Short mmCIF file of C-alpha atoms in Angstrom, two decimals:
data_model
loop_
_atom_site.label_atom_id
_atom_site.label_comp_id
_atom_site.label_asym_id
_atom_site.label_seq_id
_atom_site.Cartn_x
_atom_site.Cartn_y
_atom_site.Cartn_z
CA MET Y 1 103.34 60.24 198.78
CA ALA Y 2 104.68 59.97 202.47
CA ARG Y 3 105.04 62.44 204.99
CA THR Y 4 107.96 64.81 206.11
CA GLU Y 5 109.33 63.51 209.18
CA ALA Y 6 110.50 65.89 212.19
CA TYR Y 7 113.40 64.97 214.01
CA PHE Y 8 113.47 65.04 217.62
CA SER Y 9 116.44 64.86 219.87
CA VAL Y 10 116.04 64.06 223.99
CA ASP Y 11 118.09 63.18 226.57
CA ILE Y 12 116.56 62.46 230.08
CA GLU Y 13 117.68 62.38 233.54
CA ALA Y 14 116.80 59.82 236.32
CA ASP Y 15 117.39 58.20 239.71
CA GLY Y 16 117.73 54.95 239.28
CA PRO Y 17 117.64 52.07 236.11
CA ILE Y 18 113.96 51.50 235.39
CA PRO Y 19 110.97 53.81 235.29
CA GLY Y 20 108.17 52.77 237.68
CA PRO Y 21 110.23 52.07 240.97
CA TYR Y 22 112.42 55.23 240.32
CA SER Y 23 111.55 58.45 238.92
CA MET Y 24 112.50 60.50 235.26
CA LEU Y 25 113.52 64.34 236.78
CA SER Y 26 114.55 65.88 233.90
CA PHE Y 27 113.74 66.12 230.07
CA GLY Y 28 114.97 67.89 227.15
CA ILE Y 29 113.84 67.34 223.74
CA ALA Y 30 115.67 69.94 220.86
CA ALA Y 31 114.25 70.35 217.28
CA CYS Y 32 116.89 69.12 215.12
CA GLY Y 33 115.65 68.76 211.14
CA THR Y 34 113.84 67.13 208.94
CA PHE Y 35 113.41 64.59 206.77
CA ASP Y 36 111.33 64.42 203.13
CA GLY Y 37 112.35 61.05 201.89
CA ALA Y 38 115.15 62.76 199.59
CA THR Y 39 116.67 65.66 201.41
CA PHE Y 40 118.04 66.34 204.94
CA GLU Y 41 117.66 69.92 206.06
CA PRO Y 42 119.20 70.49 209.58
CA SER Y 43 117.84 73.10 211.82
CA ASP Y 44 119.56 74.56 214.75
CA PRO Y 45 118.94 72.97 217.54
CA SER Y 46 119.08 75.19 220.34
CA LYS Y 47 117.04 76.95 218.54
CA ARG Y 48 113.36 75.52 219.57
CA THR Y 49 113.73 73.22 222.53
CA PHE Y 50 111.95 71.74 225.72
CA TYR Y 51 112.66 71.23 229.34
CA ALA Y 52 110.96 70.12 232.43
CA GLU Y 53 112.39 69.30 235.81
CA LEU Y 54 109.25 67.25 237.40
CA LYS Y 55 108.70 66.05 240.71
CA PRO Y 56 110.02 62.11 241.60
CA ILE Y 57 107.01 59.59 241.84
CA SER Y 58 108.99 57.63 244.26
CA ASP Y 59 110.28 57.34 247.07
CA ASP Y 60 113.36 55.55 245.58
CA PHE Y 61 116.21 56.65 244.25
CA VAL Y 62 119.68 55.34 244.07
CA PRO Y 63 122.39 57.62 244.88
CA GLU Y 64 124.91 56.57 241.81
CA ALA Y 65 121.92 57.65 239.68
CA LEU Y 66 121.27 60.83 240.75
CA ALA Y 67 124.30 62.10 241.22
CA VAL Y 68 125.07 62.06 237.63
CA SER Y 69 122.28 63.85 237.26
CA GLY Y 70 123.47 66.39 239.16
CA LEU Y 71 119.18 67.46 240.67
CA ASP Y 72 117.85 67.93 243.94
CA ARG Y 73 115.42 65.52 244.58
CA GLU Y 74 114.00 67.53 247.68
CA LYS Y 75 114.02 70.50 245.42
CA LEU Y 76 112.08 68.52 242.52
CA ALA Y 77 109.82 67.50 245.08
CA ALA Y 78 108.37 71.21 246.13
CA GLU Y 79 109.12 72.60 242.65
CA GLY Y 80 109.63 70.30 240.17
CA ARG Y 81 106.38 69.69 237.74
CA ARG Y 82 103.94 67.62 237.67
CA PRO Y 83 104.50 64.41 235.57
CA GLU Y 84 101.11 64.39 234.16
CA GLU Y 85 101.77 68.67 233.28
CA ALA Y 86 104.69 67.97 231.93
CA MET Y 87 104.16 65.08 229.35
CA HIS Y 88 101.19 67.08 228.25
CA ALA Y 89 102.59 70.08 227.04
CA ALA Y 90 105.67 68.30 225.55
CA SER Y 91 103.29 66.60 223.60
CA GLY Y 92 101.57 69.97 223.01
CA TRP Y 93 105.42 71.61 222.24
CA ILE Y 94 105.91 68.65 219.86
CA GLU Y 95 102.90 68.92 217.59
CA ARG Y 96 103.23 71.98 217.37
CA THR Y 97 107.07 72.32 216.33
CA ALA Y 98 106.21 69.32 214.21
CA GLY Y 99 103.41 70.87 211.93
CA ASP Y 100 102.55 68.97 209.14
CA ALA Y 101 105.15 66.28 209.59
CA THR Y 102 105.75 62.93 211.59
CA PRO Y 103 107.34 63.46 214.82
CA VAL Y 104 110.51 60.92 215.44
CA LEU Y 105 112.58 60.89 218.36
CA VAL Y 106 116.31 60.42 218.60
CA ALA Y 107 118.18 59.25 220.84
CA TYR Y 108 121.97 58.34 222.25
CA PRO Y 109 121.31 55.17 223.35
CA LEU Y 110 118.04 55.07 222.13
CA ALA Y 111 116.57 52.65 224.98
CA PHE Y 112 117.32 54.37 227.71
CA ASP Y 113 115.72 58.01 226.95
CA TRP Y 114 112.54 55.95 225.28
CA MET Y 115 112.03 53.50 228.29
CA TRP Y 116 111.54 56.05 230.51
CA LEU Y 117 109.86 58.52 228.06
CA TYR Y 118 107.57 56.22 226.22
CA TRP Y 119 106.46 54.79 229.87
CA TYR Y 120 106.25 58.25 231.16
CA TRP Y 121 103.96 59.48 228.31
CA ILE Y 122 101.74 56.44 229.17
CA ARG Y 123 101.22 56.43 232.33
CA PHE Y 124 100.49 60.13 232.53
CA THR Y 125 98.73 60.91 229.33
CA SER Y 126 97.78 57.67 227.97
CA SER Y 127 99.45 58.02 224.41
CA SER Y 128 102.95 58.75 222.67
CA PRO Y 129 103.93 62.22 220.25
CA PHE Y 130 106.01 59.60 218.62
CA GLY Y 131 103.69 56.47 218.81
CA HIS Y 132 105.15 53.31 219.88
CA SER Y 133 108.11 53.17 217.48
CA ARG Y 134 108.49 56.52 216.16
CA HIS Y 135 112.47 56.10 216.82
CA LEU Y 136 116.28 56.43 216.02
CA ASP Y 137 118.99 55.58 217.74
CA ILE Y 138 122.08 57.66 217.10
CA LYS Y 139 123.99 54.56 217.78
CA SER Y 140 122.91 52.24 215.58
CA LEU Y 141 122.60 54.68 212.89
CA TYR Y 142 126.67 55.55 213.49
CA ALA Y 143 127.15 51.77 213.69
CA ALA Y 144 125.16 50.96 209.89
CA LYS Y 145 126.83 53.71 208.54
CA ALA Y 146 130.49 53.60 210.05
CA ASN Y 147 130.26 49.13 209.41
CA ALA Y 148 131.30 49.01 212.55
CA MET Y 149 130.47 46.08 215.28
CA VAL Y 150 128.17 48.36 218.04
CA VAL Y 151 130.14 47.88 221.33
CA ARG Y 152 133.06 49.63 219.09
CA SER Y 153 129.45 52.48 218.27
CA THR Y 154 131.08 54.52 221.20
CA LYS Y 155 131.55 58.86 220.97
CA ARG Y 156 135.35 57.84 221.83
CA GLN Y 157 135.13 55.85 219.11
CA MET Y 158 133.77 58.19 216.54
CA PRO Y 159 136.30 60.18 214.14
CA ALA Y 160 136.26 63.80 215.60
CA ALA Y 161 134.74 65.74 212.83
CA LEU Y 162 131.02 63.56 213.47
CA LEU Y 163 131.55 64.45 216.79
CA PRO Y 164 129.46 67.99 218.56
CA ASP Y 165 131.74 70.74 220.27
CA ARG Y 166 129.72 70.93 222.69
CA PRO Y 167 130.34 69.45 226.23
CA HIS Y 168 128.38 66.48 227.45
CA THR Y 169 126.93 68.26 230.44
CA HIS Y 170 124.17 65.66 231.82
CA ASN Y 171 121.76 68.66 231.76
CA ALA Y 172 119.13 67.24 229.82
CA LEU Y 173 118.67 69.59 227.60
CA ASP Y 174 122.34 70.05 227.41
CA ASP Y 175 122.99 66.88 225.91
CA ALA Y 176 119.80 66.39 223.66
CA VAL Y 177 121.19 69.82 222.01
CA GLU Y 178 124.26 68.35 221.47
CA GLN Y 179 123.20 64.94 220.17
CA ALA Y 180 121.03 66.87 217.63
CA GLU Y 181 124.25 67.97 216.56
CA LEU Y 182 125.49 64.09 216.10
CA PHE Y 183 122.16 63.08 214.71
CA GLN Y 184 123.09 66.23 212.02
CA ASN Y 185 126.23 65.03 211.34
CA LEU Y 186 126.26 62.06 211.44
CA VAL Y 187 122.66 61.51 208.27
CA ARG Y 188 125.07 64.07 206.39
CA TRP Y 189 128.40 61.13 206.58
CA ASP Y 190 128.58 59.34 204.02
CA GLY Y 191 130.84 56.40 206.48
#
């Protein structure tokens, strides 16, 4: 019998397009539900969350990318968490929150957030709490359920009833919670 899956919505803010040369500045995680293979049980994503702001790992950054988050690199260099500590803390929180369930990461769009988080987990802790492939793209889920082309699967093109009431603020935790609600709505939607 398969184990229950525990879903975690994630969002990151970075100062460039790729990890390594650039830095992940913050990330947020919101626990948003479980699935036992038959029933999805949503949970309030604002109740169980993790958030970290990180010290930059390089001096390089793209000003436009940095501006999106509104974070201050100098302040983060002085006060941000060390990536090793933050990634270990996030892994521990995910494992405790998931309990006996298997953690699965969900994001919109998955490729960007997964790339950063997976790189940081492997680089700074040598393992990911989501393995190398336990993840689900919210945009692809919508495209499949709506029978829509991927290029026509943006939030602007989704039915209003699917969209959360929360604004997209570019604060990683706010956006993880917002995306968790979108994920919950999509899981329950018949298409």
